[in-house]
Amino acid sequence: MHSLTCFAGSLVFRCATLLLAVTAVAAHAQTPAQPYTVEVWARVLFDTQGRATEYALVDEAQYPAQFAANVKERVARAKIEPPRDAGEAATLRSGVRLDFQVTPSAEGGSVKIVGLSMGPLPTQRYYASYPKDVAKAGGWEGEVQALCTVGSEGRCTAIEVKALPGIPESVRRFAKASLEGWTFEPQQVNGKPIEGEYTLRLRLNTLDDAPEDFRRDKFQKILNSR
């Protein structure tokens, strides 16, 4: 058995405190014991004052209405230091990623925000074939990080892969080949696409007791049970 866990995001412009705190408590008797992370993306337009004037959740229909409204309410209060264009404050259109930690329990489940980042918005994700040597190595686990420079056309123009010594070269190739298949909505300053960065962190393992992927489906069960 092998599994793949992905963590991604980048911070391109320095943000002021966004005061994004979402906590939900639900009664769900049969839930997994281990916390897991769910990412939610929003498209946001910040004006020249750094205020969020337009915002929408990606795939909003898949979330419970109350949860989506809660997230959008907090995104609406977001404020950043605006970028500069020709020496003047400019508008910024960007993807905003919110990471939520879901902690299930026999008595109920909690959902809280644990991460926030800005950067190019992924529109297509791709994962190359799992490395064969890793798949055959029982009990192996490791992590690799890949930095994609996103060009104005929404593709990776350069990819830098970082990993600890001892990580198989096949894993490095896997991370690079995967990101080469991704596409993005580039960030825009004053309506013009700009170069940005996106960091993808991959955790691979072939543990016989690898946990079930509880992310999106169980997340929705906890929210829907409120």
mmCIF file of C-alpha atoms in Angstrom:
data_model
loop_
_atom_site.group_PDB
_atom_site.id
_atom_site.type_symbol
_atom_site.label_atom_id
_atom_site.label_comp_id
_atom_site.label_asym_id
_atom_site.label_seq_id
_atom_site.Cartn_x
_atom_site.Cartn_y
_atom_site.Cartn_z
ATOM 1 C CA MET A 1 0.000 0.000 0.000
ATOM 2 C CA HIS A 2 1.257 3.485 -0.732
ATOM 3 C CA SER A 3 -0.196 6.919 -0.119
ATOM 4 C CA LEU A 4 0.463 10.469 -1.177
ATOM 5 C CA THR A 5 -0.277 13.551 0.885
ATOM 6 C CA CYS A 6 0.034 16.986 -0.712
ATOM 7 C CA PHE A 7 0.564 20.367 0.896
ATOM 8 C CA ALA A 8 0.813 23.412 -1.348
ATOM 9 C CA GLY A 9 0.866 27.174 -1.267
ATOM 10 C CA SER A 10 3.014 30.269 -1.511
ATOM 11 C CA LEU A 11 3.126 33.777 -0.103
ATOM 12 C CA VAL A 12 3.928 36.323 -2.789
ATOM 13 C CA PHE A 13 2.875 39.585 -1.174
ATOM 14 C CA ARG A 14 3.225 40.388 2.517
ATOM 15 C CA CYS A 15 -0.200 40.187 4.144
ATOM 16 C CA ALA A 16 -1.517 42.102 7.080
ATOM 17 C CA THR A 17 -3.343 40.049 9.695
ATOM 18 C CA LEU A 18 -6.393 38.594 7.986
ATOM 19 C CA LEU A 19 -8.208 37.613 11.163
ATOM 20 C CA LEU A 20 -9.434 34.426 9.571
ATOM 21 C CA ALA A 21 -10.650 32.127 12.315
ATOM 22 C CA VAL A 22 -13.250 29.529 11.500
ATOM 23 C CA THR A 23 -14.274 26.982 14.100
ATOM 24 C CA ALA A 24 -17.088 24.503 13.701
ATOM 25 C CA VAL A 25 -18.169 21.870 16.203
ATOM 26 C CA ALA A 26 -20.249 18.930 15.087
ATOM 27 C CA ALA A 27 -21.782 15.817 16.589
ATOM 28 C CA HIS A 28 -20.553 12.918 14.499
ATOM 29 C CA ALA A 29 -20.259 9.659 16.373
ATOM 30 C CA GLN A 30 -18.241 7.594 13.905
ATOM 31 C CA THR A 31 -15.296 9.681 12.727
ATOM 32 C CA PRO A 32 -11.582 8.982 12.300
ATOM 33 C CA ALA A 33 -9.353 9.716 15.253
ATOM 34 C CA GLN A 34 -6.499 11.447 13.442
ATOM 35 C CA PRO A 35 -6.637 15.148 12.486
ATOM 36 C CA TYR A 36 -6.320 15.905 8.790
ATOM 37 C CA THR A 37 -6.076 19.025 6.639
ATOM 38 C CA VAL A 38 -8.461 20.353 4.006
ATOM 39 C CA GLU A 39 -7.637 23.254 1.705
ATOM 40 C CA VAL A 40 -10.153 25.820 0.472
ATOM 41 C CA TRP A 41 -9.288 28.272 -2.307
ATOM 42 C CA ALA A 42 -10.796 31.677 -3.046
ATOM 43 C CA ARG A 43 -10.373 34.101 -5.933
ATOM 44 C CA VAL A 44 -9.887 37.566 -4.475
ATOM 45 C CA LEU A 45 -9.450 41.053 -5.941
ATOM 46 C CA PHE A 46 -7.724 43.537 -3.644
ATOM 47 C CA ASP A 47 -8.080 47.252 -4.430
ATOM 48 C CA THR A 48 -5.353 49.890 -4.233
ATOM 49 C CA GLN A 49 -6.035 50.194 -0.500
ATOM 50 C CA GLY A 50 -5.371 46.496 -0.040
ATOM 51 C CA ARG A 51 -9.021 45.658 0.691
ATOM 52 C CA ALA A 52 -10.851 42.628 -0.681
ATOM 53 C CA THR A 53 -13.499 44.045 -3.000
ATOM 54 C CA GLU A 54 -14.358 40.910 -4.994
ATOM 55 C CA TYR A 55 -14.145 37.361 -3.720
ATOM 56 C CA ALA A 56 -15.540 33.931 -4.515
ATOM 57 C CA LEU A 57 -14.811 30.436 -3.256
ATOM 58 C CA VAL A 58 -13.587 27.912 -5.792
ATOM 59 C CA ASP A 59 -16.098 25.066 -6.112
ATOM 60 C CA GLU A 60 -18.326 26.797 -3.564
ATOM 61 C CA ALA A 61 -21.283 24.513 -4.319
ATOM 62 C CA GLN A 62 -19.514 21.543 -2.745
ATOM 63 C CA TYR A 63 -19.412 23.190 0.690
ATOM 64 C CA PRO A 64 -22.303 23.562 3.137
ATOM 65 C CA ALA A 65 -23.853 27.008 2.757
ATOM 66 C CA GLN A 66 -23.143 28.062 6.340
ATOM 67 C CA PHE A 67 -19.480 27.109 6.117
ATOM 68 C CA ALA A 68 -19.038 28.877 2.766
ATOM 69 C CA ALA A 69 -20.698 32.022 4.107
ATOM 70 C CA ASN A 70 -18.456 31.942 7.177
ATOM 71 C CA VAL A 71 -15.307 31.694 5.069
ATOM 72 C CA LYS A 72 -16.406 34.442 2.651
ATOM 73 C CA GLU A 73 -17.277 36.749 5.532
ATOM 74 C CA ARG A 74 -13.724 36.525 6.802
ATOM 75 C CA VAL A 75 -12.170 36.807 3.349
ATOM 76 C CA ALA A 76 -14.192 39.999 2.928
ATOM 77 C CA ARG A 77 -12.356 41.451 5.920
ATOM 78 C CA ALA A 78 -8.937 40.573 4.519
ATOM 79 C CA LYS A 79 -6.445 43.372 3.977
ATOM 80 C CA ILE A 80 -2.984 43.293 2.427
ATOM 81 C CA GLU A 81 -0.211 45.724 1.652
ATOM 82 C CA PRO A 82 -0.972 46.501 -2.023
ATOM 83 C CA PRO A 83 1.691 45.854 -4.659
ATOM 84 C CA ARG A 84 3.282 48.755 -6.526
ATOM 85 C CA ASP A 85 3.046 49.372 -10.252
ATOM 86 C CA ALA A 86 5.083 52.241 -11.721
ATOM 87 C CA GLY A 87 5.526 53.545 -8.201
ATOM 88 C CA GLU A 88 1.804 53.640 -7.441
ATOM 89 C CA ALA A 89 -0.386 51.373 -5.350
ATOM 90 C CA ALA A 90 -2.013 48.788 -7.627
ATOM 91 C CA THR A 91 -4.839 46.284 -7.543
ATOM 92 C CA LEU A 92 -4.022 42.619 -7.038
ATOM 93 C CA ARG A 93 -6.059 39.653 -8.187
ATOM 94 C CA SER A 94 -4.834 36.501 -6.485
ATOM 95 C CA GLY A 95 -5.655 33.057 -5.298
ATOM 96 C CA VAL A 96 -6.006 32.821 -1.520
ATOM 97 C CA ARG A 97 -5.634 29.427 0.092
ATOM 98 C CA LEU A 98 -7.051 28.593 3.506
ATOM 99 C CA ASP A 99 -5.967 25.404 5.266
ATOM 100 C CA PHE A 100 -8.363 23.894 7.781
ATOM 101 C CA GLN A 101 -7.509 21.261 10.346
ATOM 102 C CA VAL A 102 -10.314 18.823 11.001
ATOM 103 C CA THR A 103 -10.106 17.007 14.328
ATOM 104 C CA PRO A 104 -12.763 14.278 14.571
ATOM 105 C CA SER A 105 -13.713 12.597 17.808
ATOM 106 C CA ALA A 106 -16.360 10.256 19.173
ATOM 107 C CA GLU A 107 -18.172 13.218 20.710
ATOM 108 C CA GLY A 108 -17.916 15.558 17.729
ATOM 109 C CA GLY A 109 -15.514 17.227 15.346
ATOM 110 C CA SER A 110 -13.832 20.612 15.189
ATOM 111 C CA VAL A 111 -12.723 22.584 12.142
ATOM 112 C CA LYS A 112 -10.260 25.444 12.536
ATOM 113 C CA ILE A 113 -8.064 27.441 10.199
ATOM 114 C CA VAL A 114 -4.361 26.682 10.546
ATOM 115 C CA GLY A 115 -2.828 28.247 7.452
ATOM 116 C CA LEU A 116 -3.251 31.056 4.959
ATOM 117 C CA SER A 117 -1.295 31.826 1.808
ATOM 118 C CA MET A 118 -1.568 33.789 -1.435
ATOM 119 C CA GLY A 119 -0.347 32.882 -4.876
ATOM 120 C CA PRO A 120 -1.272 31.593 -8.326
ATOM 121 C CA LEU A 121 -4.491 29.594 -8.224
ATOM 122 C CA PRO A 122 -4.234 25.951 -9.372
ATOM 123 C CA THR A 123 -6.717 25.155 -12.129
ATOM 124 C CA GLN A 124 -5.459 21.684 -13.050
ATOM 125 C CA ARG A 125 -3.507 19.257 -10.862
ATOM 126 C CA TYR A 126 -1.586 16.299 -12.138
ATOM 127 C CA TYR A 127 0.394 13.551 -10.409
ATOM 128 C CA ALA A 128 2.864 11.417 -12.298
ATOM 129 C CA SER A 129 3.073 7.650 -11.894
ATOM 130 C CA TYR A 130 4.079 6.659 -8.382
ATOM 131 C CA PRO A 131 7.809 5.814 -8.239
ATOM 132 C CA LYS A 132 8.112 2.052 -8.743
ATOM 133 C CA ASP A 133 11.126 1.627 -6.480
ATOM 134 C CA VAL A 134 9.344 3.386 -3.626
ATOM 135 C CA ALA A 135 6.142 1.415 -4.192
ATOM 136 C CA LYS A 136 8.114 -1.815 -3.756
ATOM 137 C CA ALA A 137 9.949 -0.676 -0.625
ATOM 138 C CA GLY A 138 7.788 -1.754 2.296
ATOM 139 C CA GLY A 139 7.797 0.656 5.190
ATOM 140 C CA TRP A 140 9.403 3.523 3.248
ATOM 141 C CA GLU A 141 8.288 7.112 3.765
ATOM 142 C CA GLY A 142 9.709 10.465 2.790
ATOM 143 C CA GLU A 143 8.940 14.043 1.843
ATOM 144 C CA VAL A 144 9.953 16.278 -1.021
ATOM 145 C CA GLN A 145 9.250 19.946 -1.771
ATOM 146 C CA ALA A 146 9.042 21.493 -5.223
ATOM 147 C CA LEU A 147 8.998 25.213 -6.009
ATOM 148 C CA CYS A 148 7.301 26.166 -9.257
ATOM 149 C CA THR A 149 7.884 29.544 -10.862
ATOM 150 C CA VAL A 150 4.518 30.267 -12.478
ATOM 151 C CA GLY A 151 4.799 32.323 -15.652
ATOM 152 C CA SER A 152 2.219 34.733 -17.018
ATOM 153 C CA GLU A 153 0.789 31.919 -19.159
ATOM 154 C CA GLY A 154 -0.080 29.876 -16.064
ATOM 155 C CA ARG A 155 2.494 27.081 -16.416
ATOM 156 C CA CYS A 156 5.665 26.272 -14.498
ATOM 157 C CA THR A 157 8.588 27.942 -16.243
ATOM 158 C CA ALA A 158 11.093 26.587 -13.709
ATOM 159 C CA ILE A 159 10.879 23.908 -11.022
ATOM 160 C CA GLU A 160 13.277 23.512 -8.115
ATOM 161 C CA VAL A 161 13.030 20.298 -6.126
ATOM 162 C CA LYS A 162 14.373 20.100 -2.582
ATOM 163 C CA ALA A 163 14.628 16.997 -0.440
ATOM 164 C CA LEU A 164 16.677 15.679 2.446
ATOM 165 C CA PRO A 165 19.730 13.530 1.700
ATOM 166 C CA GLY A 166 18.771 9.937 1.064
ATOM 167 C CA ILE A 167 15.522 10.671 -0.760
ATOM 168 C CA PRO A 168 15.531 8.536 -3.947
ATOM 169 C CA GLU A 169 16.112 10.350 -7.193
ATOM 170 C CA SER A 170 12.871 8.791 -8.465
ATOM 171 C CA VAL A 171 10.938 10.807 -5.885
ATOM 172 C CA ARG A 172 12.577 14.021 -7.036
ATOM 173 C CA ARG A 173 11.689 13.175 -10.640
ATOM 174 C CA PHE A 174 8.136 12.348 -9.557
ATOM 175 C CA ALA A 175 7.683 15.782 -7.950
ATOM 176 C CA LYS A 176 9.072 17.601 -10.989
ATOM 177 C CA ALA A 177 7.058 15.571 -13.500
ATOM 178 C CA SER A 178 3.904 16.145 -11.480
ATOM 179 C CA LEU A 179 4.247 19.936 -11.347
ATOM 180 C CA GLU A 180 5.003 20.073 -15.063
ATOM 181 C CA GLY A 181 1.399 18.988 -15.628
ATOM 182 C CA TRP A 182 -0.173 21.657 -13.405
ATOM 183 C CA THR A 183 -1.848 24.809 -14.720
ATOM 184 C CA PHE A 184 -2.631 28.002 -12.813
ATOM 185 C CA GLU A 185 -4.461 31.286 -12.923
ATOM 186 C CA PRO A 186 -1.577 33.744 -12.618
ATOM 187 C CA GLN A 187 -1.854 36.614 -10.196
ATOM 188 C CA GLN A 188 -2.604 39.991 -11.780
ATOM 189 C CA VAL A 189 -1.381 43.454 -10.876
ATOM 190 C CA ASN A 190 -3.575 46.183 -12.361
ATOM 191 C CA GLY A 191 -5.126 43.517 -14.572
ATOM 192 C CA LYS A 192 -1.795 42.315 -16.000
ATOM 193 C CA PRO A 193 -0.614 38.718 -15.351
ATOM 194 C CA ILE A 194 2.589 38.514 -13.357
ATOM 195 C CA GLU A 195 5.101 35.824 -12.480
ATOM 196 C CA GLY A 196 4.489 34.092 -9.164
ATOM 197 C CA GLU A 197 5.571 31.129 -7.074
ATOM 198 C CA TYR A 198 3.822 27.986 -5.933
ATOM 199 C CA THR A 199 5.270 25.488 -3.477
ATOM 200 C CA LEU A 200 4.129 21.877 -3.503
ATOM 201 C CA ARG A 201 5.113 19.587 -0.649
ATOM 202 C CA LEU A 202 4.589 15.866 -1.184
ATOM 203 C CA ARG A 203 4.728 13.197 1.492
ATOM 204 C CA LEU A 204 4.941 9.653 0.158
ATOM 205 C CA ASN A 205 4.878 6.385 2.042
ATOM 206 C CA THR A 206 4.421 2.667 1.562
ATOM 207 C CA LEU A 207 3.464 1.848 5.121
ATOM 208 C CA ASP A 208 1.231 -1.187 5.462
ATOM 209 C CA ASP A 209 -0.810 0.767 7.987
ATOM 210 C CA ALA A 210 -1.019 3.954 5.913
ATOM 211 C CA PRO A 211 -4.092 5.899 7.077
ATOM 212 C CA GLU A 212 -7.168 6.236 4.947
ATOM 213 C CA ASP A 213 -7.453 9.565 3.140
ATOM 214 C CA PHE A 214 -10.148 11.249 5.198
ATOM 215 C CA ARG A 215 -9.880 14.707 3.704
ATOM 216 C CA ARG A 216 -12.811 15.981 1.647
ATOM 217 C CA ASP A 217 -15.571 13.433 2.263
ATOM 218 C CA LYS A 218 -15.221 13.233 6.041
ATOM 219 C CA PHE A 219 -14.750 17.001 6.193
ATOM 220 C CA GLN A 220 -18.114 17.490 4.551
ATOM 221 C CA LYS A 221 -19.752 14.937 6.846
ATOM 222 C CA ILE A 222 -18.611 16.860 9.900
ATOM 223 C CA LEU A 223 -19.827 20.167 8.457
ATOM 224 C CA ASN A 224 -23.104 18.748 7.214
ATOM 225 C CA SER A 225 -23.856 17.252 10.610
ATOM 226 C CA ARG A 226 -23.902 20.656 12.278
#
